[in-house]
mmCIF file of N, CA and C in Angstrom:
data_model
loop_
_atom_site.group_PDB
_atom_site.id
_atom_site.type_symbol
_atom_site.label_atom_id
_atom_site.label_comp_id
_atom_site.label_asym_id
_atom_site.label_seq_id
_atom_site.Cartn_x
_atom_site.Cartn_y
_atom_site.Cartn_z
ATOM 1 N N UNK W 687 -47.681 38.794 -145.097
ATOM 2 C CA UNK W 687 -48.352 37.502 -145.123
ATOM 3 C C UNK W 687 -49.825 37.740 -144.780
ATOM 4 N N UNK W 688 -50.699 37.159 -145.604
ATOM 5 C CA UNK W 688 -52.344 37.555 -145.423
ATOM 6 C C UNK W 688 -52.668 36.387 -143.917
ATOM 7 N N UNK W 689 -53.717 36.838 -143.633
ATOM 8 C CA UNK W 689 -54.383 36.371 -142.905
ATOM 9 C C UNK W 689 -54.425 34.913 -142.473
ATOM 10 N N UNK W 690 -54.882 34.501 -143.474
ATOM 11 C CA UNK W 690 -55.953 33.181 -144.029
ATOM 12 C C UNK W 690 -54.241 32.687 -143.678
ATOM 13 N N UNK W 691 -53.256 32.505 -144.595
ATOM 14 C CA UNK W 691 -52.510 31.929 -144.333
ATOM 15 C C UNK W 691 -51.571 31.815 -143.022
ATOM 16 N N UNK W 692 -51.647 33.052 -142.178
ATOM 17 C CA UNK W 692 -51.510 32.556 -141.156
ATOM 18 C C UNK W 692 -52.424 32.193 -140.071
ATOM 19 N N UNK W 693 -53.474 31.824 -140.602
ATOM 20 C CA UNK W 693 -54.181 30.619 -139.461
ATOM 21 C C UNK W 693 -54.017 29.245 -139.725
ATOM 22 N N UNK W 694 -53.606 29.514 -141.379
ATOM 23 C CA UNK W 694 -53.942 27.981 -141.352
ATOM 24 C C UNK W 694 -52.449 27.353 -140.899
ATOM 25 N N UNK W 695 -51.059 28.199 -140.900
ATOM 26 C CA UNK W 695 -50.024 28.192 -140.537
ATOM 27 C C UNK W 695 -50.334 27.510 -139.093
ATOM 28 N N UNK W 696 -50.967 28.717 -138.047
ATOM 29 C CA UNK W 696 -50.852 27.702 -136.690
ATOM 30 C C UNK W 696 -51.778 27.277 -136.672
ATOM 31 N N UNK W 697 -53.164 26.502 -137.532
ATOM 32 C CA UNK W 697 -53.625 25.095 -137.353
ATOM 33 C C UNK W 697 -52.742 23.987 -137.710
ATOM 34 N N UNK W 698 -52.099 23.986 -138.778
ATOM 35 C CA UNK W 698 -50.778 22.990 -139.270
ATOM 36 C C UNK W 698 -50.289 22.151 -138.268
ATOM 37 N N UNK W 699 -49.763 23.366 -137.254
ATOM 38 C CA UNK W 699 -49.022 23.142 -136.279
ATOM 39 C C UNK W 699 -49.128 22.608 -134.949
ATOM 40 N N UNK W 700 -50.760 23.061 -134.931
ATOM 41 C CA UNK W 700 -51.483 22.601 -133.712
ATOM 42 C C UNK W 700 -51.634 21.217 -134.047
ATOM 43 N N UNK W 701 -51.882 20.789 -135.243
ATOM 44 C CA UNK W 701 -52.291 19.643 -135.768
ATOM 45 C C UNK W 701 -50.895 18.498 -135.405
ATOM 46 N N UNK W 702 -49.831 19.279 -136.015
ATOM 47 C CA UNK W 702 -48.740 18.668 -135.442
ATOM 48 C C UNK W 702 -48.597 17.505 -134.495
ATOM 49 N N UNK W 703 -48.774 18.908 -133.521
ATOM 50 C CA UNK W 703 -48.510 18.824 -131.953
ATOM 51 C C UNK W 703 -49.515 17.562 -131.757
ATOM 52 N N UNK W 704 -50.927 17.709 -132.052
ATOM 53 C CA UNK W 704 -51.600 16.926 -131.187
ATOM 54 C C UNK W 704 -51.221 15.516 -131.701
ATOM 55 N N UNK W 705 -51.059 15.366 -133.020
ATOM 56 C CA UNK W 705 -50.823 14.004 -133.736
ATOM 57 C C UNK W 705 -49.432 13.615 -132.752
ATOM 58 N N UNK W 706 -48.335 14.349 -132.403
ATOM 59 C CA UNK W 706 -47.711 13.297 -132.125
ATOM 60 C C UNK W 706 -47.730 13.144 -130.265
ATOM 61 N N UNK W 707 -48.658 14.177 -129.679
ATOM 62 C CA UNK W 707 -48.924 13.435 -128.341
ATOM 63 C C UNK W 707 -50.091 12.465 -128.576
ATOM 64 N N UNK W 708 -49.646 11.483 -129.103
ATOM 65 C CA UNK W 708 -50.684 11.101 -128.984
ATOM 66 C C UNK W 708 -51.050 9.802 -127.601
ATOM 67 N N UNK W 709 -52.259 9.483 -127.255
ATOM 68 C CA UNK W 709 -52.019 8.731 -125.847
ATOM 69 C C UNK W 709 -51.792 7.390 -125.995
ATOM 70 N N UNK W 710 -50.901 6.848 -124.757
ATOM 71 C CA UNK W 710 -50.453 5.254 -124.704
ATOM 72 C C UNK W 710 -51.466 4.211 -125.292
ATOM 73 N N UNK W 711 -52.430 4.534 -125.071
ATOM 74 C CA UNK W 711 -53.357 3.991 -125.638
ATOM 75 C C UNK W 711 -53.337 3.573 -127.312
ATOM 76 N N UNK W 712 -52.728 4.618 -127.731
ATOM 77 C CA UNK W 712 -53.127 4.375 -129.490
ATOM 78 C C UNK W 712 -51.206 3.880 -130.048
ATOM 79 N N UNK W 713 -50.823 2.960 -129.715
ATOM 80 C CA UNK W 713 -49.378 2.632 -129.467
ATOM 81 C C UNK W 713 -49.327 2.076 -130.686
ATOM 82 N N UNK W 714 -48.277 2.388 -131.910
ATOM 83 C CA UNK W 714 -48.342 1.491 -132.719
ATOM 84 C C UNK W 714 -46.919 0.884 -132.874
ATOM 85 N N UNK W 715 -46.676 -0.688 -133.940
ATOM 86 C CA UNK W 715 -45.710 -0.733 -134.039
ATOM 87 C C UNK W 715 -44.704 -0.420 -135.217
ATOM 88 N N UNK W 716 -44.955 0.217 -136.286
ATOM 89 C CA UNK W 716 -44.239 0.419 -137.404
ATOM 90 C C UNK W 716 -44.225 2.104 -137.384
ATOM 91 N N UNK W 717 -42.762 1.943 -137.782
ATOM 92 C CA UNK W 717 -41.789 2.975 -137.840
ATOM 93 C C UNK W 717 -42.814 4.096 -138.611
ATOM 94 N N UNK W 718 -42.791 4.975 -139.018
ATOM 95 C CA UNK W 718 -43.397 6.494 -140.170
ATOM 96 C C UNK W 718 -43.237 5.869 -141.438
ATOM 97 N N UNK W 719 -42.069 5.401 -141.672
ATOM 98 C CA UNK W 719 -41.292 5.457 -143.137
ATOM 99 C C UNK W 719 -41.999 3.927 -143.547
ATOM 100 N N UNK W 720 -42.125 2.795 -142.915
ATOM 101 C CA UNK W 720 -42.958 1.541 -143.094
ATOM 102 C C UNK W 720 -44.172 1.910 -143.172
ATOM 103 N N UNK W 721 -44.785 2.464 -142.374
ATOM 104 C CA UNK W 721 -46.200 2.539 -142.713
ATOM 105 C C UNK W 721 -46.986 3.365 -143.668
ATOM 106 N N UNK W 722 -46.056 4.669 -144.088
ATOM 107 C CA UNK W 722 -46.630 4.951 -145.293
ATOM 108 C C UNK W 722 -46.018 4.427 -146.579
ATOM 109 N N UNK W 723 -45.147 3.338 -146.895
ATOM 110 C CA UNK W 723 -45.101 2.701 -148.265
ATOM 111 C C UNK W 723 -45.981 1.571 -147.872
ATOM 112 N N UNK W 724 -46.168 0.927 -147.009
ATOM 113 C CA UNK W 724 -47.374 -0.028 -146.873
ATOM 114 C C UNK W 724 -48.687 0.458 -146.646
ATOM 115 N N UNK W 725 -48.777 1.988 -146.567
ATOM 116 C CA UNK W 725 -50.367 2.414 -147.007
ATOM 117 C C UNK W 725 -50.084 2.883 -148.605
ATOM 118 N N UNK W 726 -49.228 3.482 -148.958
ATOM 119 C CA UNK W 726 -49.317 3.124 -150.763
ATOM 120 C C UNK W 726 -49.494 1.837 -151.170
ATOM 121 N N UNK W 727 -48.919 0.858 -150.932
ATOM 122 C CA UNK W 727 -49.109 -0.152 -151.764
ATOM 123 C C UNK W 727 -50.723 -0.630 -151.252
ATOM 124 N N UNK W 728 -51.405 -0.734 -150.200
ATOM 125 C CA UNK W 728 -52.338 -0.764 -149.926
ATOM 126 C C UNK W 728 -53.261 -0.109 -151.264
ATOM 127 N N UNK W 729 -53.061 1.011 -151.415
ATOM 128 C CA UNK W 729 -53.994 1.985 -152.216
ATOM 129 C C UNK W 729 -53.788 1.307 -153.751
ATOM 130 N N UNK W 730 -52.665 1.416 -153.915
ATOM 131 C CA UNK W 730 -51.958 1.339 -155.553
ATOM 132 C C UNK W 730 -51.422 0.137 -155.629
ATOM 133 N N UNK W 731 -51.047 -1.325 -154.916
ATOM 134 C CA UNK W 731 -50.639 -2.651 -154.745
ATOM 135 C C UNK W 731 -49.279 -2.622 -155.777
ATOM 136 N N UNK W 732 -48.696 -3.630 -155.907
ATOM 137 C CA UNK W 732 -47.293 -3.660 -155.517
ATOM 138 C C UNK W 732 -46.536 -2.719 -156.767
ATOM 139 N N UNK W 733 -45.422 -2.072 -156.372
ATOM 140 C CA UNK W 733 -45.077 -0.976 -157.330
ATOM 141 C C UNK W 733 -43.482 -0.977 -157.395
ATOM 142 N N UNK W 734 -42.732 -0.468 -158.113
ATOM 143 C CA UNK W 734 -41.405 -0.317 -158.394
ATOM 144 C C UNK W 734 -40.525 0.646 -157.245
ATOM 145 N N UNK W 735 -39.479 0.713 -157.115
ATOM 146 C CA UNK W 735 -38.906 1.487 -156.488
ATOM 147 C C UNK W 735 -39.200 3.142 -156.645
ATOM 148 N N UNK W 736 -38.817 3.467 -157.960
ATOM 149 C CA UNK W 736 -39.001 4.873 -158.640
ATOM 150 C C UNK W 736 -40.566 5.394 -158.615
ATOM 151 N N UNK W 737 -41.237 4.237 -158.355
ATOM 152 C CA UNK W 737 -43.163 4.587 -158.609
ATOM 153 C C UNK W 737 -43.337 5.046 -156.793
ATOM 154 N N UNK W 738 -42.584 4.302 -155.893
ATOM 155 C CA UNK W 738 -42.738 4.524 -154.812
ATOM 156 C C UNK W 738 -42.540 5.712 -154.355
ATOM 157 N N UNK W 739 -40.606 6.432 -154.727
ATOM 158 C CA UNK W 739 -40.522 7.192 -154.671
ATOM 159 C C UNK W 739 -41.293 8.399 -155.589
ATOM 160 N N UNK W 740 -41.422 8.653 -156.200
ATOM 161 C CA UNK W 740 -42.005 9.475 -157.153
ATOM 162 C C UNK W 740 -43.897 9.988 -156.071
ATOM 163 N N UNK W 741 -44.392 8.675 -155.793
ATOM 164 C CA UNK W 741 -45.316 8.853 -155.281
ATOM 165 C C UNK W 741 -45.353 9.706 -153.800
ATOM 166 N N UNK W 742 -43.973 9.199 -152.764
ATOM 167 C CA UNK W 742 -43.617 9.675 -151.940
ATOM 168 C C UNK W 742 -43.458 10.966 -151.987
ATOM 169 N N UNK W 743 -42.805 11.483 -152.645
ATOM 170 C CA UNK W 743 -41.972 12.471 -152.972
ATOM 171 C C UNK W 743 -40.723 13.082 -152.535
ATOM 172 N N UNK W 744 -40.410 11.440 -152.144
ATOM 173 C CA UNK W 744 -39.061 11.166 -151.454
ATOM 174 C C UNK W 744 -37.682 11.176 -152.810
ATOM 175 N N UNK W 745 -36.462 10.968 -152.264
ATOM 176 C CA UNK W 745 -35.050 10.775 -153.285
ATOM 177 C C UNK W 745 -35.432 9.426 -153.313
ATOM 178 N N UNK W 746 -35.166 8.679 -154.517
ATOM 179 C CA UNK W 746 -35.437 7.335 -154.627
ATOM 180 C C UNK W 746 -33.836 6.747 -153.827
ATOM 181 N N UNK W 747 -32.833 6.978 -152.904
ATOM 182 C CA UNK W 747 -32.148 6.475 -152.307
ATOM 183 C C UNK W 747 -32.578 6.035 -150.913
ATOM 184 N N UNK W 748 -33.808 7.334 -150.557
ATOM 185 C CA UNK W 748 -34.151 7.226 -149.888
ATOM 186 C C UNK W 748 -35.083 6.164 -149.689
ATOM 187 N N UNK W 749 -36.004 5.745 -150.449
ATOM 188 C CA UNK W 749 -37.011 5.280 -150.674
ATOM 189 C C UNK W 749 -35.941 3.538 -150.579
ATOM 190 N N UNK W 750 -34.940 3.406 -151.335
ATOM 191 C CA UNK W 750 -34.021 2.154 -150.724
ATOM 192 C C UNK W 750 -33.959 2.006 -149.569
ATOM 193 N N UNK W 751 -33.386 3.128 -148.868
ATOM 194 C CA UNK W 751 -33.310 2.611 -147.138
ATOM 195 C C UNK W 751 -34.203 2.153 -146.723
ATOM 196 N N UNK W 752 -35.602 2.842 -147.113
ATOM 197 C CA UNK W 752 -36.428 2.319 -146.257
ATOM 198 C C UNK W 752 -37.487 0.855 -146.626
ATOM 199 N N UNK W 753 -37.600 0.780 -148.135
ATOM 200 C CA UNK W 753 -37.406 -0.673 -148.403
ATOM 201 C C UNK W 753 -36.553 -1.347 -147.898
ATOM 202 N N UNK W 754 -35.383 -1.315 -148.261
ATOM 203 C CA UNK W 754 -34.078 -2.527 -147.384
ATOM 204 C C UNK W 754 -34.943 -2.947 -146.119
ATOM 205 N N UNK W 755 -35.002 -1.804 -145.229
ATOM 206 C CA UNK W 755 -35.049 -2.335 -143.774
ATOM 207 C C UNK W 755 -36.370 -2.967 -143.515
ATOM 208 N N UNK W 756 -37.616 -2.020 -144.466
ATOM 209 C CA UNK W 756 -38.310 -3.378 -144.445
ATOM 210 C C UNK W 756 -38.679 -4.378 -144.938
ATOM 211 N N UNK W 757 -37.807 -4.878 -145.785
ATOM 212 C CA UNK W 757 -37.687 -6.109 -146.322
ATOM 213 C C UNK W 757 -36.817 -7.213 -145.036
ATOM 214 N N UNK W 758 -35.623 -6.139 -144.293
ATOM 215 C CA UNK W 758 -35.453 -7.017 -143.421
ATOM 216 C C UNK W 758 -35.921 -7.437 -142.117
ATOM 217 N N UNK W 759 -36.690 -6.846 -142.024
ATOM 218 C CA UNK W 759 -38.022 -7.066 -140.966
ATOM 219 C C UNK W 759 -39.119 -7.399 -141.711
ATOM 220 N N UNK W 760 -39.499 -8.456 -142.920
ATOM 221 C CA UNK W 760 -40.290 -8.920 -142.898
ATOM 222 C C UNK W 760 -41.600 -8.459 -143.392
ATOM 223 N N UNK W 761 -41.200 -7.050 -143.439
ATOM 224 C CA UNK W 761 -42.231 -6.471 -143.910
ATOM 225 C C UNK W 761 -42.957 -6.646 -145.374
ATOM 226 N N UNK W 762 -41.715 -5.871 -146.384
ATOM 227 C CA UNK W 762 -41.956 -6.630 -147.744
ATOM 228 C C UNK W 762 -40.903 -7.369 -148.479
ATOM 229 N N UNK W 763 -41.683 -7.489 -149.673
ATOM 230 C CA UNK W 763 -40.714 -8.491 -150.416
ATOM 231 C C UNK W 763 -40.885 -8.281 -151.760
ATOM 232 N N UNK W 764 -39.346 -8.127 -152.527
ATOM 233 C CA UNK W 764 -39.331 -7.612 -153.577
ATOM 234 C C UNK W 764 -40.042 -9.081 -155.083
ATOM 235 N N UNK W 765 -40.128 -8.545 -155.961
ATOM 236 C CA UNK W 765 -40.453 -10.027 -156.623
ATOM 237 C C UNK W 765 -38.907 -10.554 -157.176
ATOM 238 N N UNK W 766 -39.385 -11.952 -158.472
ATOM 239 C CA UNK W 766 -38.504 -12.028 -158.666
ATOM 240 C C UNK W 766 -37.992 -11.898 -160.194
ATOM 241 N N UNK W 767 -38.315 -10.377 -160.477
ATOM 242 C CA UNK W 767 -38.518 -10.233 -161.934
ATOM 243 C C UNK W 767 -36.773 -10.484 -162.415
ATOM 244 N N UNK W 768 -36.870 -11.202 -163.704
ATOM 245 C CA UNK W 768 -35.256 -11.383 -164.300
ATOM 246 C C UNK W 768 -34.823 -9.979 -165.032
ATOM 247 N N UNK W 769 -36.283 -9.284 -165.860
ATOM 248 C CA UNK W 769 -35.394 -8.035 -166.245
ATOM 249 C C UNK W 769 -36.556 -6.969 -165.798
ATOM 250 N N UNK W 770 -36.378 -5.819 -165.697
ATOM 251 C CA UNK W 770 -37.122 -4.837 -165.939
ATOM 252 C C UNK W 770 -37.102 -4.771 -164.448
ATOM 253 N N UNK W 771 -37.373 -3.186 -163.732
ATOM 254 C CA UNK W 771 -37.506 -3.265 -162.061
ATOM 255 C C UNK W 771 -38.310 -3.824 -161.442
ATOM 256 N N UNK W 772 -38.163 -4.550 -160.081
ATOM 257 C CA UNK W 772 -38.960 -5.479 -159.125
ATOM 258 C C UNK W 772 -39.903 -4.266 -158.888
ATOM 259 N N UNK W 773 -40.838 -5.138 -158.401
ATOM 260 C CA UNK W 773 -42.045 -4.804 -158.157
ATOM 261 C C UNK W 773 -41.510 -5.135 -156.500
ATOM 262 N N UNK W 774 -42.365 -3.914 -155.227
ATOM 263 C CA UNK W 774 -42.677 -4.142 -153.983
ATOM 264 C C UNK W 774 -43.839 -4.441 -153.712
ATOM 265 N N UNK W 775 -44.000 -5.543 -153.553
ATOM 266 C CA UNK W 775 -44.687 -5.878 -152.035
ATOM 267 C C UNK W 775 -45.104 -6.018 -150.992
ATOM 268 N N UNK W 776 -46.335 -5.847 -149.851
ATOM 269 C CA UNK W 776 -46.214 -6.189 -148.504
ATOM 270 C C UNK W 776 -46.296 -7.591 -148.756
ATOM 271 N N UNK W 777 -45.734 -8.490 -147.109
ATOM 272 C CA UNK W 777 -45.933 -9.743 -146.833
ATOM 273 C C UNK W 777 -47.055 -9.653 -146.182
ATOM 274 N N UNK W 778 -47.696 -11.297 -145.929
ATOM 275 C CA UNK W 778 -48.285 -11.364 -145.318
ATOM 276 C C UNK W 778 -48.235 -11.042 -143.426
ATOM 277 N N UNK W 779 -47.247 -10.850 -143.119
ATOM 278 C CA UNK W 779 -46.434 -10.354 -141.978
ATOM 279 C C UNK W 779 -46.702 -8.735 -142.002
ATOM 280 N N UNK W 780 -46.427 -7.847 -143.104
ATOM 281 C CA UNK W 780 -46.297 -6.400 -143.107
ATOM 282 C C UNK W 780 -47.738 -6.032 -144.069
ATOM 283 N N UNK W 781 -48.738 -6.871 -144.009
ATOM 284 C CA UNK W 781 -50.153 -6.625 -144.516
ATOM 285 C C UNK W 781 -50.516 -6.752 -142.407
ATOM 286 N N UNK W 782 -50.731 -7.352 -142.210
ATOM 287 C CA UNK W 782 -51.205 -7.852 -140.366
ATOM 288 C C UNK W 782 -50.319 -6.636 -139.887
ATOM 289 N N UNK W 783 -48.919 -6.357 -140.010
ATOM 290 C CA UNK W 783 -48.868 -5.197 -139.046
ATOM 291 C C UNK W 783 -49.346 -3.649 -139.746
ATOM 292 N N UNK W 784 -49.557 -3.683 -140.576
ATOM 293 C CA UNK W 784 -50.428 -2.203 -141.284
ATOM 294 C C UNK W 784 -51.882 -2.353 -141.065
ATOM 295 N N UNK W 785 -52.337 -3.679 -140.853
ATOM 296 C CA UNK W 785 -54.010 -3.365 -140.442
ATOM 297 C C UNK W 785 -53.635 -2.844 -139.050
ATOM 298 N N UNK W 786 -53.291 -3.642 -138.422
ATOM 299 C CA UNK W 786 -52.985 -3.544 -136.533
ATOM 300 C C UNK W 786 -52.998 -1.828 -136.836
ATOM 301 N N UNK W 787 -51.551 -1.173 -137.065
ATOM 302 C CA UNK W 787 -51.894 0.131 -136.599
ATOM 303 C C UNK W 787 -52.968 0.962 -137.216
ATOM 304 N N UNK W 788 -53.187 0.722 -138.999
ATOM 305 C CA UNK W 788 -53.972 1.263 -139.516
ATOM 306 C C UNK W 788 -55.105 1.267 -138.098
ATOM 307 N N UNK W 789 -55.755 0.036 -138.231
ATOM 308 C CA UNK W 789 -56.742 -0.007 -136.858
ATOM 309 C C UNK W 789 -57.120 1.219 -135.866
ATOM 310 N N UNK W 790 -55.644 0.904 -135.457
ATOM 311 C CA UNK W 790 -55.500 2.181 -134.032
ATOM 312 C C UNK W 790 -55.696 3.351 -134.647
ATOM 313 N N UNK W 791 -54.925 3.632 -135.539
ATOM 314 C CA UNK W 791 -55.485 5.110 -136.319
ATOM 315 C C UNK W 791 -56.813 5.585 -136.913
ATOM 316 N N UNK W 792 -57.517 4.770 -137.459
ATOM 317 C CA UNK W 792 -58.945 5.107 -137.871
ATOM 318 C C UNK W 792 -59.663 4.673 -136.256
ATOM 319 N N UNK W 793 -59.307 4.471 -135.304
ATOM 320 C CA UNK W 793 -60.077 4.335 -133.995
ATOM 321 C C UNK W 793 -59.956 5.737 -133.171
ATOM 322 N N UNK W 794 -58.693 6.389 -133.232
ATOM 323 C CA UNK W 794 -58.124 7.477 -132.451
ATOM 324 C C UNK W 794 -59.039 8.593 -133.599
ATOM 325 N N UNK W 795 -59.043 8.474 -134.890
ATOM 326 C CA UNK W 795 -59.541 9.706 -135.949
ATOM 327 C C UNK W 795 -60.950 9.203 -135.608
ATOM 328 N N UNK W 796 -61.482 8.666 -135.463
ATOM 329 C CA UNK W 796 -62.915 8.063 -135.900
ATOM 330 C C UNK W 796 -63.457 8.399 -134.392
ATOM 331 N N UNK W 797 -62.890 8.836 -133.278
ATOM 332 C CA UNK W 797 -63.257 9.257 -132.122
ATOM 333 C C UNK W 797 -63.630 10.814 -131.866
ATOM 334 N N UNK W 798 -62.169 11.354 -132.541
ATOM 335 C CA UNK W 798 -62.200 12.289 -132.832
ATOM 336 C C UNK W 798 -63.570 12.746 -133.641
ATOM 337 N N UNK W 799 -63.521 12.445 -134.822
ATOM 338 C CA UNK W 799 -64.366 13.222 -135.635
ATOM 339 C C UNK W 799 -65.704 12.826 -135.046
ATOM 340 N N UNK W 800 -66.115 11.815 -134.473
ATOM 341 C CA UNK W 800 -67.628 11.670 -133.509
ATOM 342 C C UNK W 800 -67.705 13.235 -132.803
ATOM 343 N N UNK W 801 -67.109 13.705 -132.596
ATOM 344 C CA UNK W 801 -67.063 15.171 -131.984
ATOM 345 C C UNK W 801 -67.232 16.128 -133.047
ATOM 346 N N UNK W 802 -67.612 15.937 -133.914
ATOM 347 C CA UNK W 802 -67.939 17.241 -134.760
ATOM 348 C C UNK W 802 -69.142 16.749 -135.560
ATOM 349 N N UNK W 803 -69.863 17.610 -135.776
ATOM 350 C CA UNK W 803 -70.818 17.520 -136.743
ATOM 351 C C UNK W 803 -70.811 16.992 -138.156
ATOM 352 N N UNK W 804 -71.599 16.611 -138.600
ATOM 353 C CA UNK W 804 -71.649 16.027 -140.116
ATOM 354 C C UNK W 804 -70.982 17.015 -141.031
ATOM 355 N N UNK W 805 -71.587 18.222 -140.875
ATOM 356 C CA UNK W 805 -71.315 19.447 -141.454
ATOM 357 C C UNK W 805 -69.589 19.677 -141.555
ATOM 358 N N UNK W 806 -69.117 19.601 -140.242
ATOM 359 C CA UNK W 806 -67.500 20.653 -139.668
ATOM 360 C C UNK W 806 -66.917 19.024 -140.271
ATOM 361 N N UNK W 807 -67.541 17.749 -140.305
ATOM 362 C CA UNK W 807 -66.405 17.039 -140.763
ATOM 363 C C UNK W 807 -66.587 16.856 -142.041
ATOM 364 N N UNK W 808 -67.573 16.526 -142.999
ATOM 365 C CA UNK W 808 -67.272 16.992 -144.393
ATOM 366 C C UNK W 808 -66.543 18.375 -145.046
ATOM 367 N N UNK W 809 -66.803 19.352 -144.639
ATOM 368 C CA UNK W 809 -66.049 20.645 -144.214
ATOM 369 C C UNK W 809 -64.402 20.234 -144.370
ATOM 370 N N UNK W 810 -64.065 19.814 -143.016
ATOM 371 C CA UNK W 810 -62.779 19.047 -142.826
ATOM 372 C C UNK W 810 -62.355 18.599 -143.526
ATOM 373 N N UNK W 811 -63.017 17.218 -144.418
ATOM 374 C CA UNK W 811 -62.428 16.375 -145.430
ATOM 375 C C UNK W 811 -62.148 17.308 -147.016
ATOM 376 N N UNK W 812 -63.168 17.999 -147.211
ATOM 377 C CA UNK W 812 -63.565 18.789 -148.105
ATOM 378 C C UNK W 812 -62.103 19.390 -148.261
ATOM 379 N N UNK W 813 -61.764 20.143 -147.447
ATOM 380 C CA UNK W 813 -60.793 21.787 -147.104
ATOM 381 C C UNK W 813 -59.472 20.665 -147.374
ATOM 382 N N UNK W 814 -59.586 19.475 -146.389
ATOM 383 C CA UNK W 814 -57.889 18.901 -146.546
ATOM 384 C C UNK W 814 -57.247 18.137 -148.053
ATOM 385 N N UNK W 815 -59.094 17.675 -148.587
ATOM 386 C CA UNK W 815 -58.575 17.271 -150.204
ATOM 387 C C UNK W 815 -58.273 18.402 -151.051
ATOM 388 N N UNK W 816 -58.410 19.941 -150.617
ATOM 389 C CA UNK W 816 -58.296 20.733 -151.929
ATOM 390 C C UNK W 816 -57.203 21.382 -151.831
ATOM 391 N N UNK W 817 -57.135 21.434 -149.822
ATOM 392 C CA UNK W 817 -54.948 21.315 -150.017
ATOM 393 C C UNK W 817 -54.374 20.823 -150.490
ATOM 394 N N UNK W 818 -54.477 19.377 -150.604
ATOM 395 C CA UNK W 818 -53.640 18.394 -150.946
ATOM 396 C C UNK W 818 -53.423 18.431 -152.554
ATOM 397 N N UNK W 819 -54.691 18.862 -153.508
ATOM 398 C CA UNK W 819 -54.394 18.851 -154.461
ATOM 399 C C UNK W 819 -53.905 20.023 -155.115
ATOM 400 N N UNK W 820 -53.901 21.171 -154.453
ATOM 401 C CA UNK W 820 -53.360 22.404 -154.584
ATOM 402 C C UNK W 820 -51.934 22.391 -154.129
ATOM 403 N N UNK W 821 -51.411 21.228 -153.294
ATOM 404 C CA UNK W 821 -50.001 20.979 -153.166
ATOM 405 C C UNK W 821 -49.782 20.427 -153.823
ATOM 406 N N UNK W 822 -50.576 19.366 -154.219
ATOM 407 C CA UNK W 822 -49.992 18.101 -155.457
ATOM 408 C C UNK W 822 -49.286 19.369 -156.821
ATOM 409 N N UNK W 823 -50.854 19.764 -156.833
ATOM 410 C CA UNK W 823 -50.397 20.770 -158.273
ATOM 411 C C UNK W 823 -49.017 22.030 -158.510
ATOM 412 N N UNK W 824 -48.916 22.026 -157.242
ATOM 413 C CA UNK W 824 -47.661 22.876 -156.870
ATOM 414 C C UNK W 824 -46.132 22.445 -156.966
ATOM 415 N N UNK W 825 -46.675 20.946 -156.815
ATOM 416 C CA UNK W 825 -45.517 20.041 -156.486
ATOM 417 C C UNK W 825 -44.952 19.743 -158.228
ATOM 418 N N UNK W 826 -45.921 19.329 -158.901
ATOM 419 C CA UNK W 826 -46.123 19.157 -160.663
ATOM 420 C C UNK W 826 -45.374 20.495 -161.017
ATOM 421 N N UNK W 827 -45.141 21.970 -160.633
ATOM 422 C CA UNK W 827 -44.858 22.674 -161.034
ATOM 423 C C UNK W 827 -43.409 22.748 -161.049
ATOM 424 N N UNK W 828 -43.235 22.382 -160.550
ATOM 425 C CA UNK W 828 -41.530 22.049 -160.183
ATOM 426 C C UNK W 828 -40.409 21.138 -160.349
#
């Protein structure tokens, strides 16, 4: 295993770690699995089951559970198409609790990155979009 990849192995990890100590302070209330289909639909607004999953890169059974439950908390709401697949939704209920934590999260990152230079955080943003699309593209391969 080269180098490079194992640093970036235990930055990953460090990264991990710190994301989930994170302090009482930055408390949110929606589950992992709620808050990132209500930051997709945020990005991409209301979408099908299979568009969700697909986007996720979750099993679309999966991607049911976790619609169901938040549909039964209020979160979203399916439409009421007669043929062709429903479209998801946030409510106005699960739009207010995705700003709330969104909030806390760009407050806890936005603290953070005040600690680095203009430079180390474009750098940062730079390095994590060309992972992401070097995973995306990895992911397409398969």
């Amino acid at each position: 295993m080269d180098d490079a990849a194992r640093r970036l192995e235990r930055e990953i990890n460090a990264l991990g770690r710190h994301m989930r100590a994170r302090p009482r302070s930055m408390e949110l209330h929606l589950d992992r699995s709620a808050y990132l289909v209500l930051l997709l639909l945020d990005y991409a607004g209301p979408s099908t089951l299979k568009e969700i999953a697909t986007e996720l890169e979750l099993e679309q059974s999966t991607v049911n559970r976790q619609v169901n439950k938040a549909i039964e908390h209020g979160l979203l709401e399916a439409d009421g198409a007669v043929s062709g697949p429903k479209r998801i939704r946030a409510t106005a209920a699960g739009r207010a609790a995705f700003q709330r934590d969104r909030d806390v999260k760009l407050r806890g990152i936005g603290s953070i990155m005040a600690d680095l230079d203009e430079t180390d955080r474009e750098a940062l943003i730079s390095g994590l979009t060309a992972l992401n699309a070097a995973l995306a593209a990895r992911a397409g391969e398969s």
